Coordinates of C-alpha atoms and ligand atoms in Angstrom, one line a residue:
Chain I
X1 CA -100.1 -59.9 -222.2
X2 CA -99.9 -63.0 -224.1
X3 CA -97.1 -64.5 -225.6
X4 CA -98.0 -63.6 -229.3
X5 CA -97.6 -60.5 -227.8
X6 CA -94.1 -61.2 -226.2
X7 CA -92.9 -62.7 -229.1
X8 CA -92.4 -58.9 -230.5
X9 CA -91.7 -57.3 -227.9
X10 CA -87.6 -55.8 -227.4
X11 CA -86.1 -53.8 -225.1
X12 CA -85.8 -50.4 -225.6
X13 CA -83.0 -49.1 -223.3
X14 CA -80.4 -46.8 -224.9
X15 CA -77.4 -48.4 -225.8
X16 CA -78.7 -52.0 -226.3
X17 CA -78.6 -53.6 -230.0
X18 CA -81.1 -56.5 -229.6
X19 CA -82.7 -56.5 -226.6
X20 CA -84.3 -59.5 -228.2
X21 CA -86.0 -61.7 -226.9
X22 CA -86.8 -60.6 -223.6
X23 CA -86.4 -63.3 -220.6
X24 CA -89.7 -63.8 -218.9
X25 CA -90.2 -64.5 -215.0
X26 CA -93.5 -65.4 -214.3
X27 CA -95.4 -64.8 -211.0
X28 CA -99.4 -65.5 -212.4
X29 CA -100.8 -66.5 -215.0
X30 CA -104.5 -67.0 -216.3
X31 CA -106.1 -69.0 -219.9
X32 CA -108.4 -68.1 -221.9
X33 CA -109.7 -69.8 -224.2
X34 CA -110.1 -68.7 -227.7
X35 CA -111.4 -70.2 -230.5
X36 CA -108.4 -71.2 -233.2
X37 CA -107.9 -69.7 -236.5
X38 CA -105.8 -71.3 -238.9
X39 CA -105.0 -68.8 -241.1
X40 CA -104.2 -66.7 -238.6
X41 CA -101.4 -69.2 -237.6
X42 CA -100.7 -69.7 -240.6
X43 CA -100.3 -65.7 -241.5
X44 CA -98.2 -65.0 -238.0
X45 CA -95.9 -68.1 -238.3
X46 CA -93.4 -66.7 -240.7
X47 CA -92.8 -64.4 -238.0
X48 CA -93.2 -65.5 -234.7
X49 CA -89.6 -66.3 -233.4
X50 CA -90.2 -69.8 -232.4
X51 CA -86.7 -70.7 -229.9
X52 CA -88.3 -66.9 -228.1
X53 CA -91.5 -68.2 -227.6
X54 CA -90.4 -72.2 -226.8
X55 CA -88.8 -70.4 -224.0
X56 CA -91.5 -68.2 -223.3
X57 CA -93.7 -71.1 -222.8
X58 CA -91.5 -72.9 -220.3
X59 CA -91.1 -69.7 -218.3
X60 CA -94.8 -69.7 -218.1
X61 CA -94.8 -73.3 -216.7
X62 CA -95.7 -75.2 -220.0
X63 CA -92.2 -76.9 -220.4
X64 CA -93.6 -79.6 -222.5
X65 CA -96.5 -77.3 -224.7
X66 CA -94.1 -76.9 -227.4
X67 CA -91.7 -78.8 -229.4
X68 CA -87.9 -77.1 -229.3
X69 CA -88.1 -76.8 -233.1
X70 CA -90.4 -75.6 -235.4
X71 CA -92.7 -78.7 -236.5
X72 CA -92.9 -78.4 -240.3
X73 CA -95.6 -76.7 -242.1
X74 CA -97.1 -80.0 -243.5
X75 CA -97.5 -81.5 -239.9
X76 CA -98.7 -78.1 -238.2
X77 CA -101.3 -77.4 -240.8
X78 CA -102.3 -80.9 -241.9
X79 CA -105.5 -80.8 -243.3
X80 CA -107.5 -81.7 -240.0
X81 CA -105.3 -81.3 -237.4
X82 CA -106.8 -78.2 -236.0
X83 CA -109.6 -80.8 -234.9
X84 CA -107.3 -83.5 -233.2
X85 CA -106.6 -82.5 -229.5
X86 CA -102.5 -82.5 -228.8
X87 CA -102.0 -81.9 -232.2
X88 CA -99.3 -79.2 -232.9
X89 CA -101.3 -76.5 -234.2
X90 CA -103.7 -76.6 -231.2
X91 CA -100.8 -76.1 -229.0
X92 CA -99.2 -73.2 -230.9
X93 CA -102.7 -71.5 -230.7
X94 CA -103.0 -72.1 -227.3
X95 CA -98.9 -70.6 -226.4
X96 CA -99.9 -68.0 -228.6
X97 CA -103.1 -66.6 -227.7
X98 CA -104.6 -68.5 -224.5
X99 CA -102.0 -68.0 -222.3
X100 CA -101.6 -64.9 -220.2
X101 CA -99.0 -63.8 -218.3
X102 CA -100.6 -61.3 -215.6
X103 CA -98.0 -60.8 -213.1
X104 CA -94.4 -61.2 -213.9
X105 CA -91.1 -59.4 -215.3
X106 CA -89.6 -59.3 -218.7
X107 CA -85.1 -58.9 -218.3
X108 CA -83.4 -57.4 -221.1
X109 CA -81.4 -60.1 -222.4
X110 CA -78.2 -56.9 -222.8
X111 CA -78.6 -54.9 -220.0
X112 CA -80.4 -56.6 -217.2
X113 CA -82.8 -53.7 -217.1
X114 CA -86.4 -55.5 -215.9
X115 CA -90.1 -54.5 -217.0
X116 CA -92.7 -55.3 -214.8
X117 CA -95.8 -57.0 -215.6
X118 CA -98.8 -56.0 -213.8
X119 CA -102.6 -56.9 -214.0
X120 CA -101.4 -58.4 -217.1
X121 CA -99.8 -54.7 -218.9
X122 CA -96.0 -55.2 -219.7
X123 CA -94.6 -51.7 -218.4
X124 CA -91.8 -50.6 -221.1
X125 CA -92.0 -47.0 -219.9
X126 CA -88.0 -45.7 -219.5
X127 CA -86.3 -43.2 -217.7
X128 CA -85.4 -40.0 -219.2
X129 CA -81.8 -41.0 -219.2
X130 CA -82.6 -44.5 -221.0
X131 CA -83.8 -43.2 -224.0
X132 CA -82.4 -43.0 -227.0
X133 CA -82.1 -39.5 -228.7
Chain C
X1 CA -121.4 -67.0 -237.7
X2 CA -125.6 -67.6 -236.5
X3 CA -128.4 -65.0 -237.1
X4 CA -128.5 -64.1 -234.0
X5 CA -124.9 -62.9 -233.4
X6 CA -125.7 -60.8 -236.7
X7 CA -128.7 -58.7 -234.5
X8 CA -126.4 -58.7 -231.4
X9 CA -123.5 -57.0 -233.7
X10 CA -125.6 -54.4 -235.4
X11 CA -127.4 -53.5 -231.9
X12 CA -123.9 -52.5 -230.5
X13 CA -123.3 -50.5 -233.7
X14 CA -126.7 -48.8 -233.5
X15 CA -126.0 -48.1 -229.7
X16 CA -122.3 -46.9 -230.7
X17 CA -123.5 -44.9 -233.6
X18 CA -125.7 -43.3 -231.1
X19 CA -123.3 -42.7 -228.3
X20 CA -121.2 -41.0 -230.5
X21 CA -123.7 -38.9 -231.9
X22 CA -124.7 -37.4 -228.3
X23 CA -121.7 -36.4 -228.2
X24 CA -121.8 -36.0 -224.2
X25 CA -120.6 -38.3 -221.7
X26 CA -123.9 -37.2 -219.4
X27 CA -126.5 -39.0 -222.0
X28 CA -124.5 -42.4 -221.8
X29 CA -126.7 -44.9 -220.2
X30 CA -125.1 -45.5 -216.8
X31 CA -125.3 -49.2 -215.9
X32 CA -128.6 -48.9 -214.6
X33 CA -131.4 -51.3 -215.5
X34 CA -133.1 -48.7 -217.8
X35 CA -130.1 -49.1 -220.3
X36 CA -129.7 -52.8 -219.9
X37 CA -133.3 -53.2 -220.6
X38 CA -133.3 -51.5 -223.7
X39 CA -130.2 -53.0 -224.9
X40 CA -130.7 -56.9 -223.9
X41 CA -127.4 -57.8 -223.3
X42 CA -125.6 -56.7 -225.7
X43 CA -122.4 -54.6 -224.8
X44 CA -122.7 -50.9 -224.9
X45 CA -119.2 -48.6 -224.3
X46 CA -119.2 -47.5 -220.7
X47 CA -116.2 -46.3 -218.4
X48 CA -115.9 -49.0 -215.9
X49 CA -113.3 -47.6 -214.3
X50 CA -112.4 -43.9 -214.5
X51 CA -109.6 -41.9 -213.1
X52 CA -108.7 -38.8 -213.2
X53 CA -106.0 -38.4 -214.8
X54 CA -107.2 -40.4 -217.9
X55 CA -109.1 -39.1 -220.7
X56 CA -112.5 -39.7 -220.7
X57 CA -114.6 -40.7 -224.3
X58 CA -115.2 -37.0 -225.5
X59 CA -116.1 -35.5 -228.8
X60 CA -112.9 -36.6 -230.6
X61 CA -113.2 -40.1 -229.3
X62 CA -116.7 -40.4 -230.7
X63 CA -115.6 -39.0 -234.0
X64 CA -112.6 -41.5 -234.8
X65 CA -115.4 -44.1 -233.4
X66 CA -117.9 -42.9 -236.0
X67 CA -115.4 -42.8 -239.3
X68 CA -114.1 -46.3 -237.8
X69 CA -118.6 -47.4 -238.4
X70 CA -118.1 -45.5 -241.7
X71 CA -115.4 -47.3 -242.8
X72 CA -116.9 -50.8 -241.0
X73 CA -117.4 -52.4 -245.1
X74 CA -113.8 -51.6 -246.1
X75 CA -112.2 -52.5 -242.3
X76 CA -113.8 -56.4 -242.7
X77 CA -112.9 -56.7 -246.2
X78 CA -109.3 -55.9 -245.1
X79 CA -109.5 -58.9 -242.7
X80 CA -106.9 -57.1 -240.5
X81 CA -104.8 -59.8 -238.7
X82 CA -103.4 -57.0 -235.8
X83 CA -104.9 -54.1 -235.1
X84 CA -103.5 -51.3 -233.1
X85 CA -104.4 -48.0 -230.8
X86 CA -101.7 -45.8 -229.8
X87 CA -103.4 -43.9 -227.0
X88 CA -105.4 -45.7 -226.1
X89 CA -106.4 -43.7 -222.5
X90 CA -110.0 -45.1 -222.0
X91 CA -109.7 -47.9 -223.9
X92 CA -112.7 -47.0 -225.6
X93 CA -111.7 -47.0 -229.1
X94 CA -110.2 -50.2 -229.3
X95 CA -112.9 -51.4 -227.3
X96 CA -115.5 -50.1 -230.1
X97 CA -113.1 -51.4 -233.3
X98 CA -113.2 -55.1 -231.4
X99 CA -116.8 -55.1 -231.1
X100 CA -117.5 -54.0 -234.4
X101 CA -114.9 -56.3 -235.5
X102 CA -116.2 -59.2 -233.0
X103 CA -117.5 -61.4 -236.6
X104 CA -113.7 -61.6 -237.9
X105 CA -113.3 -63.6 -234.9
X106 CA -109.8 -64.9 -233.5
X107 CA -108.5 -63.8 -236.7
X108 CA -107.7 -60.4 -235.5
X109 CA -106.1 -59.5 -232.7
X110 CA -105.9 -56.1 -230.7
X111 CA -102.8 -54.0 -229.3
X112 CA -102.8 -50.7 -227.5
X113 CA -100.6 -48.5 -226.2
X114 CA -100.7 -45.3 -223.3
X115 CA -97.5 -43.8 -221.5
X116 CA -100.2 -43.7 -218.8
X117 CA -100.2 -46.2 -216.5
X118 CA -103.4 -45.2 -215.4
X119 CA -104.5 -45.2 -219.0
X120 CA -104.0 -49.0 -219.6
X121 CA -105.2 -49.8 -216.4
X122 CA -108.3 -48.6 -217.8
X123 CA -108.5 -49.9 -221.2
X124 CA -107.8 -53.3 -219.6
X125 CA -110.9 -53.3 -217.3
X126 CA -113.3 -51.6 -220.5
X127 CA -112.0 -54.3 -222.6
X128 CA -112.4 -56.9 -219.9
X129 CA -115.9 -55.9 -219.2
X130 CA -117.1 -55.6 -223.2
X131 CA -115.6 -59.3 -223.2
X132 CA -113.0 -58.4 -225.9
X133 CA -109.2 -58.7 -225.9
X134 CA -106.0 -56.4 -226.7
X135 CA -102.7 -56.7 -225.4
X136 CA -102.2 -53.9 -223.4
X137 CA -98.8 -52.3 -223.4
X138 CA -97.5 -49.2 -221.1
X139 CA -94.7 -47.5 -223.3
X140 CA -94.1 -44.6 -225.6
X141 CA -95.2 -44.8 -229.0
X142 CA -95.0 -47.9 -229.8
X143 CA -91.6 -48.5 -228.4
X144 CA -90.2 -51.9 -228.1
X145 CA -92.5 -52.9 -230.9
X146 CA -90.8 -51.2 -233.6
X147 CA -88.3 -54.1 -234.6
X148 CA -90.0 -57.0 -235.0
X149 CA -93.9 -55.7 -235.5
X150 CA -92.4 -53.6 -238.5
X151 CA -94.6 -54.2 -241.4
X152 CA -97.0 -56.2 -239.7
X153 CA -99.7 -53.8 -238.0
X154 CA -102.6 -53.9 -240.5
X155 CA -105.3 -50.7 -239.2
X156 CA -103.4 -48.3 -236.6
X157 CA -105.8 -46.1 -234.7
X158 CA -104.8 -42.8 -233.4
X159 CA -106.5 -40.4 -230.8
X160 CA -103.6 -38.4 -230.5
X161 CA -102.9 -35.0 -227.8
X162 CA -103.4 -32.7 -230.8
X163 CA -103.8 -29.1 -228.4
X164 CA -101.5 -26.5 -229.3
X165 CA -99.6 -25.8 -225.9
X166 CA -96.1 -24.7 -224.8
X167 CA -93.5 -27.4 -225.6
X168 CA -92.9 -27.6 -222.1
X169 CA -96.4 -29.0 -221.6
X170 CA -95.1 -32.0 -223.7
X171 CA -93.9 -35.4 -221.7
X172 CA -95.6 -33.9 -218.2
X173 CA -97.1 -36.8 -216.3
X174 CA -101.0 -37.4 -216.2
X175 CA -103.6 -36.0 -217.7
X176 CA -101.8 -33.4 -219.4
X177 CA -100.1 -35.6 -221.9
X178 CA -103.5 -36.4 -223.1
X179 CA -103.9 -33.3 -224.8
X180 CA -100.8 -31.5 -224.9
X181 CA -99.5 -31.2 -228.4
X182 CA -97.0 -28.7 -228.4
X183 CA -96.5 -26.3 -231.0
X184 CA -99.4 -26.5 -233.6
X185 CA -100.6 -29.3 -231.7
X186 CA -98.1 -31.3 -233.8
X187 CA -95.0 -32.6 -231.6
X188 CA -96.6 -35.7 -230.9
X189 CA -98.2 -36.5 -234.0
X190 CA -94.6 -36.1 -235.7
X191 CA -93.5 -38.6 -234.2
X192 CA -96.4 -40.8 -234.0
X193 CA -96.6 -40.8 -237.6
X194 CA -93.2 -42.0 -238.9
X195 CA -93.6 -44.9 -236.2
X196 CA -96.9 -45.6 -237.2
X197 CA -95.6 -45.9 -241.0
X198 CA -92.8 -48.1 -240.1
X199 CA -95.6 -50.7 -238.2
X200 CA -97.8 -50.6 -241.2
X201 CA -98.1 -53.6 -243.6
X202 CA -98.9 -53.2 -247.3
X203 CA -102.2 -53.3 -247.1
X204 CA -102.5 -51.4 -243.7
X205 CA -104.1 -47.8 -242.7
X206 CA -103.7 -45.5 -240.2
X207 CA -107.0 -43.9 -239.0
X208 CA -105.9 -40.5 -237.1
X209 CA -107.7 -37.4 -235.5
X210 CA -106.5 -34.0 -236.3
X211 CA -107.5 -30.9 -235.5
X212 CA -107.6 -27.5 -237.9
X213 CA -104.8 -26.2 -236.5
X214 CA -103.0 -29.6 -237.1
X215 CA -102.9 -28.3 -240.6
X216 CA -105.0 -31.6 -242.0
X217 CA -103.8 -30.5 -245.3
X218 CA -100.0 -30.5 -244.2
X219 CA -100.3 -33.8 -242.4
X220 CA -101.6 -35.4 -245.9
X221 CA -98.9 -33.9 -247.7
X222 CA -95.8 -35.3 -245.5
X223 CA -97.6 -38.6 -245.8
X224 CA -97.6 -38.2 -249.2
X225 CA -94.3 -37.8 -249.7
X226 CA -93.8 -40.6 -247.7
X227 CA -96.5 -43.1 -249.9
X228 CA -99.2 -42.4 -248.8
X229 CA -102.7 -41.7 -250.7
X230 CA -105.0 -40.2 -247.6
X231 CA -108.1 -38.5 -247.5
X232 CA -110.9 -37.2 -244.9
X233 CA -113.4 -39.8 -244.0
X234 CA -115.1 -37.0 -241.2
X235 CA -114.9 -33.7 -240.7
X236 CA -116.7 -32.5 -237.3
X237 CA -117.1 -28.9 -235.9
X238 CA -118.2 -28.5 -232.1
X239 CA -118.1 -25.5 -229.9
X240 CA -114.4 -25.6 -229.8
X241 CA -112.9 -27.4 -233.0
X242 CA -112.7 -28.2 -236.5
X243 CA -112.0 -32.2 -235.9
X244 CA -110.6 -34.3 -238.9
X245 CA -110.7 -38.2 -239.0
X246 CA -108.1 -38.8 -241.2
X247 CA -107.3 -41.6 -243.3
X248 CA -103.8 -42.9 -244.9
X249 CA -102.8 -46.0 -246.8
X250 CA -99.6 -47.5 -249.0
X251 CA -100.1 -46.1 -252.1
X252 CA -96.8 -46.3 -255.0
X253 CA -98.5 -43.3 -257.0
X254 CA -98.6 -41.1 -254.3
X255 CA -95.0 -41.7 -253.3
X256 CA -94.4 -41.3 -257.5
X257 CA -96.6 -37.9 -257.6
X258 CA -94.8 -36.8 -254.2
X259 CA -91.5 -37.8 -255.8
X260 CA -92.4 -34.4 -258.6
X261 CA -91.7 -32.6 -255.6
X262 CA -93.3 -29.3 -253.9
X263 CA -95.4 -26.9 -255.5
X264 CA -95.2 -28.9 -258.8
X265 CA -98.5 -29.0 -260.9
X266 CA -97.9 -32.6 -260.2
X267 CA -98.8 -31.4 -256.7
X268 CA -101.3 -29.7 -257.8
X269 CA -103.2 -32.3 -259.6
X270 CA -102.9 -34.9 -256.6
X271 CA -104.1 -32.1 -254.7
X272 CA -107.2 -31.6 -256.4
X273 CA -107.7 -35.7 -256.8
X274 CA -108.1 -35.7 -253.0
X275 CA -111.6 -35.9 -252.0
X276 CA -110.0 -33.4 -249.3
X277 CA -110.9 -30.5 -250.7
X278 CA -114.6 -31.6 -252.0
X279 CA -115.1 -32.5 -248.6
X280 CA -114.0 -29.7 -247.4
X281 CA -116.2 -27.8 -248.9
X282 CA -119.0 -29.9 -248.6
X283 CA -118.9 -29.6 -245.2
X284 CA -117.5 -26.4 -244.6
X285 CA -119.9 -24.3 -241.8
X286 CA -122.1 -27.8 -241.1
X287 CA -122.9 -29.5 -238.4
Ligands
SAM301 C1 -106.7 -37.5 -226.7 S1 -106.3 -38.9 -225.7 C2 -107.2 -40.2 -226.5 C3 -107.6 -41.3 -225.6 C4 -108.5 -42.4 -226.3 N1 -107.9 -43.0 -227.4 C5 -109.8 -41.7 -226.7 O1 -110.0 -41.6 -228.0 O2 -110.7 -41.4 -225.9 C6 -104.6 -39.2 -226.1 C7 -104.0 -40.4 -225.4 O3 -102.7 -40.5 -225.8 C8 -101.8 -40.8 -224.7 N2 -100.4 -40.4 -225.1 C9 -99.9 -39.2 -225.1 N3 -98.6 -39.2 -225.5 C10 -98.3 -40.5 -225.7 C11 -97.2 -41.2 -226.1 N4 -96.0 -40.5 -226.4 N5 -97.2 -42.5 -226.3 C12 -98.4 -43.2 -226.0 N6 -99.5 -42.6 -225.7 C13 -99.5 -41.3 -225.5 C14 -102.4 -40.1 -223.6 O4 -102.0 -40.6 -222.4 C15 -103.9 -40.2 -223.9 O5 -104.4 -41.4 -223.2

């Protein structure tokens, strides 16, 4: 699973409002490099939650990948900066798509219920008395 | 995007094309070096890891494969940004829609879903071995996703367990739930489909299997009512079924017409607008 991937991903336990975002532990992780689309980035931006996936990042072990806060529009898609290695484009492509979390757990941030991660697949599968009716 | 890549995509849609059209799991080329000969090196859809309790590529999966080539012109003009198989068991429809997609690059990105565990575990190796991507997700539905992906999913592709079967059958573990549908074959399509229309964005689609007893006709209608224009873009008969690949997209008139209600000659009208019933005909008693 990679982080674009976490970045919409809630908790579905009964009884929980949010669930959102989920806390990541992180046991493995793997890149991949893909090659960066900018209007992809561009298209996805409005609605990636950026503070979820800042911390999503750090839990991977890439503390310093992202800024806290949202660079502006004008810096991240500078005419160019796709090009310039560091810049802050490159690195949102790279928490978004390149990194992988294959072993790990994601916590409901309401209920403390966990959801393993194994060989990469996020398990959100509930118990019968978890589910909402 | 070179020449080259060009040959290498339309050689895995000629070998997909004719995978699907044998129909039978037997005739696909095993990874021997006959079949790697022939094909160079581009991919070809194999199971590299099977188990029994997923479902393995059959008739149905080969049809939704096949409408998916049909449709190939009208998926890349859509330039989907996320693409997404609920059911995904093999893995090898979303495997197929990557590669056919392969040219729209990192542009498009792949989800897919199974309540099987054993199910994504596959899909992840096929995808892995074709060298394409999807995030790979264990869970009901699309549960967990619903909140935040609403409105965002741009092509949904759905396989679903359309056999009619006691209720009970429904929610067993393995390979049961990959065909069990439940009465009329319909309990998990109802609720795939509301899902399903909550994901979609604007411009999205929903390509879905359906069998006869489904009631194609019925399933078009609720999506009607709910905005949706549809129609049939295959209609396959084998030994044991009438197979439907259908097809649904946002539509305001369709919500307007539906909004005439019933048996109107509102109804009526749409009714006879659908290429549905042409095709129908058309293909009533072939193949
Ligand atoms: C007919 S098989 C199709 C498999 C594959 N897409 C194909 O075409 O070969 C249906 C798949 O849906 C999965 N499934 C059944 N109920 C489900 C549910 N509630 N949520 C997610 N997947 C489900 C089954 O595990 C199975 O893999």
């Amino acid at each position: 699973m990679r982080l674009l991937t976490h970045n919409f991903l809630a908790s579905n336990v009964k009884g929980v409002s949010t669930g959102y975002p989920l806390a990541l532990e992180v046991a493995k992780t793997s890149i991949k490099e893909v090659e960066l689309n900018v209007d992809f980035l561009r298209g996805i931006l409005p609605k990636i939650d950026w503070r979820a996936l800042f911390a999503a990042t750090s839990a991977a072990g890439f503390p310093e990948l992202l800024a806290a806060e949202q660079p502006p529009e004008a810096e991240l898609f500078a005419e160019g900066a796709a090009a310039v290695e560091g810049s802050a484009i490159r690195r949102l492509h790279h928490a978004l798509l390149e990194i992988h979390v294959e072993e790990g757990t994601l916590v409901c941030p309401d209920s403390g219920r966990s959801f393993p991660i194994l060989k990469g697949v996020p398990n959100m599968l509930l118990h019968e008395d978890e589910v909402r009716h | 995007m070179s020449a080259g890549d060009g040959a290498a995509v339309s050689a895995v849609e000629g070998k997909l094309a004719e995978l699907s059209a044998s129909c039978d799991l037997r005739t696909l080329p095993k990874r021997g070096k006959s079949a790697s000969a022939r094909t160079l090196n581009t991919a070809q859809i194999q199971l590299v890891a099977g188990h029994p309790e997923v479902y393995e590529p059959c008739d149905d999966s080969f049809a939704l494969v096949d409408a998916l080539l049909s449709d190939k012109a009208q998926l890349l003009t859509l330039q989907p940004s996320l693409c997404m198989e609920v059911g995904c068991g093999s893995g090898y429809v979303i495997t197929s829609l990557a590669i056919m997609l392969r040219q729209l690059g990192s542009g498009t990105q792949y989800l897919a879903t199974d309540i099987n565990q054993h199910a994504v575990e596959t899909t992840q190796a096929t995808l892995e071995a074709h060298g394409v991507h999807a995030d790979v997700i264990a869970t009901d539905i699309v549960s967990g996703l619903e909140k935040r992906l609403a409105g965002m999913v741009d092509v949904v592709v759905v396989n679903p367990p359309y056999v009619p079967t006691p209720e009970e059958e429904i929610g067993m573990k393995g390979i049961a739930s990959s065909w069990a549908g439940g009465l009329n074959g319909r309990q998990v399509i109802d609720r795939i489909l509301p899902a399903v229309r909550e994901l979609l964005s604007e411009k999205g689609c929903l390509y879905m299997i359906a069998l006869e007893d489904n009631d194609p006709l019925g399933i078009c209608h609720l999506m009607n009512e709910k905005g949706f224009a549809s129609r049939v873009l295959l209609k396959r008969c084998t030994d044991e079924e009438s197979l439907y690949v259908l097809k649904f997209w946002q539509d305001a008139a369709a919500g307007a017409n539906a909004s005439q209600s019933g048996r109107s000659p509102r109804a009526e009208s749409w009714l006879s607008q659908l290429p549905f019933k042409s095709f129908w005909h058309k293909n009533a008693g072939s193949s």
